[in-house]
Rosetta silent file (secondary structure, phi, psi, omega in degrees, C-alpha in Angstrom):
SEQUENCE: MLQKESILGLHILQTLQSRKEERLLNYTACIHFIDGLLLEYNLEKVGESHFVFDNNSFTTAICLKESHICIHTWPEINRITMDVYLCNYSGDNTEKVRAISNQMATFFEATIVSSNEIFR
SCORE:     score description
SCORE:     0.000 S_00000001
   1 L     0.000  141.884 -170.555    1.385  -15.886  -18.782 S_00000001
   2 L   -61.310 -179.613  136.227    1.600  -18.357  -15.661 S_00000001
   3 L   -65.809  151.209 -165.311   -0.579  -21.372  -15.780 S_00000001
   4 H   -76.301  -75.818 -176.109   -3.903  -20.908  -14.705 S_00000001
   5 H   -48.807    6.344  132.377   -3.190  -22.393  -11.119 S_00000001
   6 H   -97.660   14.280 -174.861   -0.762  -20.124  -10.263 S_00000001
   7 L   -65.478  -18.587  161.601   -2.492  -16.791  -11.477 S_00000001
   8 L   -44.698 -156.292  151.913   -3.084  -15.525   -7.931 S_00000001
   9 E  -166.125 -146.831 -154.101   -0.814  -13.550   -5.815 S_00000001
  10 E  -139.267  131.934 -171.144    0.238  -12.544   -2.926 S_00000001
  11 E  -127.697  153.866 -173.970   -1.353   -9.524   -0.564 S_00000001
  12 E  -128.672  139.644  152.517    0.359   -8.132    2.492 S_00000001
  13 E  -133.189 -165.762 -151.902   -1.194   -6.606    5.007 S_00000001
  14 E  -155.190  156.770  156.764    0.890   -4.837    7.377 S_00000001
  15 E  -108.234  167.109  150.175    0.269   -2.408   10.814 S_00000001
  16 E  -128.438 -175.112 -160.753    2.989    0.277   10.836 S_00000001
  17 L  -136.191  102.157 -172.532    4.188    2.445   13.820 S_00000001
  18 L  -128.834  144.794 -161.505    5.408    6.090   12.617 S_00000001
  19 L   -98.472  -19.625  161.639    6.285    8.739   15.315 S_00000001
  20 L   -54.125   85.469  115.192    6.190   11.604   11.954 S_00000001
  21 L   -36.993  -46.065 -179.827    2.857   12.765   12.469 S_00000001
  22 L   -59.841  -34.787  128.631    3.290   15.422    8.909 S_00000001
  23 L    -0.802  -77.518 -153.745    3.685   11.780    7.475 S_00000001
  24 L   -66.698  -62.649 -178.086    0.416   10.400    9.015 S_00000001
  25 L   -77.173   -0.524  161.065   -1.676   13.865    7.697 S_00000001
  26 L  -110.328   71.198    1.030   -0.605   14.192    4.185 S_00000001
  27 L   162.873  -44.802 -164.057   -2.835   12.817    1.989 S_00000001
  28 H   -93.672  -24.994 -173.442   -0.812   14.609   -0.832 S_00000001
  29 H   -82.391  -62.952 -134.011    2.799   13.617   -0.117 S_00000001
  30 H   -77.390  -60.460 -179.442    1.739    9.960    0.389 S_00000001
  31 H   -43.815  -46.718 -159.413   -0.326    9.949   -3.452 S_00000001
  32 H   -80.966  -27.904 -142.947    2.131   11.692   -5.313 S_00000001
  33 H   -78.643  -58.811 -163.214    5.204    9.164   -3.064 S_00000001
  34 L   -96.428   31.585  170.821    2.948    6.011   -4.653 S_00000001
  35 L   -94.386   -8.151  166.932    2.236    7.215   -7.716 S_00000001
  36 L   -67.491  -84.814 -123.408    6.330    7.037   -7.994 S_00000001
  37 L  -101.798   27.144  159.797    6.675    3.541   -7.474 S_00000001
  38 L  -124.420   -6.737  160.642    3.620    2.555   -9.333 S_00000001
  39 L   -70.324  -52.503  141.550    5.452    4.739  -12.464 S_00000001
  40 L   -27.664  -13.029   91.608    8.231    1.902  -10.787 S_00000001
  41 L   -36.589  -26.895  160.125    6.373   -1.079  -10.993 S_00000001
  42 L    76.820   44.043  175.591    5.610   -0.329  -14.026 S_00000001
  43 L  -142.934  159.204 -129.237    1.371   -0.342  -12.989 S_00000001
  44 L  -121.164  164.683 -176.126   -1.236    0.768  -14.086 S_00000001
  45 L  -118.061  137.249 -170.904   -3.857    2.964  -11.926 S_00000001
  46 L  -123.164  -12.914 -156.239   -7.234    2.201  -12.956 S_00000001
  47 L   176.889  124.732  163.464   -9.551    3.795   -9.976 S_00000001
  48 E  -142.706  146.393  175.106   -8.694    6.057   -6.298 S_00000001
  49 E  -124.593  145.176 -171.339  -10.963    6.708   -3.822 S_00000001
  50 E  -152.583  118.834 -129.508  -10.330    9.197   -0.722 S_00000001
  51 E  -137.766  120.013  155.073  -11.179   10.322    2.258 S_00000001
  52 E  -105.267  168.365  171.252   -9.166   12.900    4.655 S_00000001
  53 L   -87.241  176.034  138.651  -10.739   13.550    8.088 S_00000001
  54 L    22.404  -70.953 -166.893  -10.717   16.148   10.653 S_00000001
  55 L  -106.931   72.386  131.045   -7.835   16.157   11.959 S_00000001
  56 L    79.519   -0.934 -167.588   -5.466   15.490    8.303 S_00000001
  57 L   -83.517  169.189  173.288   -5.501   11.590    9.036 S_00000001
  58 E  -167.792  156.832 -176.359   -7.101    9.851    5.277 S_00000001
  59 E  -112.502  145.714  166.879   -7.934    6.243    3.800 S_00000001
  60 E  -142.939  139.198  156.140   -7.000    5.934    0.960 S_00000001
  61 E   -98.227   99.478 -161.818   -7.900    2.992   -1.872 S_00000001
  62 E  -117.156  127.083  121.685   -6.125    2.755   -5.662 S_00000001
  63 L   -57.649   75.360 -178.398   -7.461    0.328   -8.199 S_00000001
  64 L   -84.419  126.800  140.335   -4.861   -1.290  -10.222 S_00000001
  65 L    40.410  -80.407  169.723   -4.876   -3.169  -13.292 S_00000001
  66 L   -73.012  -79.668  157.767   -3.450   -5.711  -10.947 S_00000001
  67 L  -175.139    8.540  169.282   -5.318   -5.222   -8.104 S_00000001
  68 L   127.336  136.936  158.016   -5.066   -2.358   -4.885 S_00000001
  69 E   -85.980  138.718  156.424   -3.393   -0.555   -2.386 S_00000001
  70 E  -158.894  141.663  159.318   -5.075    0.820    0.308 S_00000001
  71 E  -104.216  131.686 -174.822   -4.032    2.933    3.373 S_00000001
  72 E   -98.857   81.350  177.604   -5.314    3.839    6.744 S_00000001
  73 E  -101.210  153.173  160.566   -2.973    6.361    9.396 S_00000001
  74 E  -102.176   62.119 -128.014   -4.021    6.628   12.639 S_00000001
  75 L   -79.576  -50.886 -159.194   -1.788   10.064   13.559 S_00000001
  76 L   -43.867  -48.173 -174.685   -4.631    9.827   17.236 S_00000001
  77 L  -132.955   48.518 -167.085   -2.196    6.499   17.516 S_00000001
  78 L     5.401   84.064  162.650    0.232    7.176   15.223 S_00000001
  79 E  -153.527  147.227  167.415   -0.511    3.777   12.663 S_00000001
  80 E  -126.196 -164.624 -156.919   -1.432    3.443    9.848 S_00000001
  81 E  -122.845  170.522  168.294   -2.961    0.328    8.524 S_00000001
  82 E   157.432  140.343  178.760   -2.363   -0.886    4.969 S_00000001
  83 E  -129.182   94.013  141.020   -2.697   -3.106    2.509 S_00000001
  84 L     7.809  129.851  169.142   -1.234   -4.804   -0.359 S_00000001
  85 L   175.492  114.523 -176.632   -2.361   -6.835   -3.301 S_00000001
  86 L  -131.424  112.552  165.651   -0.620   -7.925   -6.922 S_00000001
  87 E   -73.453 -172.511 -147.724   -2.017  -10.902   -8.846 S_00000001
  88 L  -110.770   -7.864 -127.078    0.440  -12.643  -10.463 S_00000001
  89 L   -57.286  -23.953  157.954   -2.428  -13.306  -13.809 S_00000001
  90 L   -48.367  -72.745  163.604    1.002  -11.579  -16.029 S_00000001
  91 L  -164.160  178.206 -121.910    3.508  -12.589  -14.558 S_00000001
  92 L   -97.281   83.345 -163.574    5.137  -13.504  -11.139 S_00000001
  93 L   -95.550   45.589 -158.965    4.185   -9.685   -9.016 S_00000001
  94 H  -112.232  -89.946 -169.436    5.493  -11.601   -5.353 S_00000001
  95 H   -65.486  -36.786  125.629    8.294   -9.304   -4.857 S_00000001
  96 H    38.739 -120.896 -164.642    6.441   -6.902   -6.025 S_00000001
  97 H   -76.304  -19.224  153.077    4.376   -5.978   -3.334 S_00000001
  98 H   -34.965  -72.886  141.293    7.270   -7.034   -0.829 S_00000001
  99 H    11.035  -98.895  169.707    8.982   -4.479   -2.563 S_00000001
 100 H   -92.545   26.266  154.386    6.078   -1.394   -1.932 S_00000001
 101 H   -91.545  -63.071 -173.460    4.789   -2.699    1.353 S_00000001
 102 H   -54.505   -9.530 -168.789    8.832   -1.463    2.234 S_00000001
 103 L   -94.601  -14.813  176.315    9.191    1.220   -0.064 S_00000001
 104 L  -100.627  -97.816 -123.174    5.562    2.323    2.165 S_00000001
 105 H   -79.914  -35.425  174.814    6.806    1.448    5.583 S_00000001
 106 H   -98.659   -5.553  176.493    9.617    3.989    4.656 S_00000001
 107 H   -97.554  -24.848  158.197    8.170    7.159    3.150 S_00000001
 108 H   -63.970  -26.155 -174.656    5.814    6.867    6.755 S_00000001
 109 L    84.327   28.876 -158.793    9.544    6.508    8.280 S_00000001
 110 L   -98.882 -168.854 -168.353    7.576    3.549   10.676 S_00000001
 111 L  -110.799 -175.114 -170.707    8.741    0.098   12.318 S_00000001
 112 E  -123.482  141.790 -139.223    6.373   -2.999   11.137 S_00000001
 113 L  -126.502  -52.303 -155.430    3.834   -3.294   14.014 S_00000001
 114 L  -155.280  123.212  152.170    2.475   -6.556   12.029 S_00000001
 115 L  -133.497  138.370  148.500    2.805   -8.734    8.726 S_00000001
 116 E  -120.127  118.208  140.230    0.557  -11.253    7.016 S_00000001
 117 E   -81.361  109.416  153.507    1.278  -12.619    3.599 S_00000001
 118 E   -82.039   73.809  164.681   -1.527  -14.381    2.320 S_00000001
 119 E   -25.104  127.694  166.491   -0.352  -16.219   -1.212 S_00000001
 120 L  -106.802    0.000    0.000   -3.556  -16.176   -2.616 S_00000001
């Protein structure tokens, strides 16, 4: 376990742009991809909530034992907003947060419009 003064983690907030509308409208494919990432990075899902809008865009919040992943799609403006936060309680998850964020951009075939790293 890390020292008490370093148990917080990295929170990445991003806005992505993608012209692949089918990615922005496919909640099922996105969740399947995220579930694969959770297995790959040994993260534990403890809950999730989602909503699919009339135009098939979606919002999802996945609660993890280590914190959360949230995705919101905006096909009408070709954008995705996303945040990924993992705490460092049981180990340094900094690179996992970066990798998950990058892999989500790849999933959406997106470019990064803005990205903020917040160390908590």
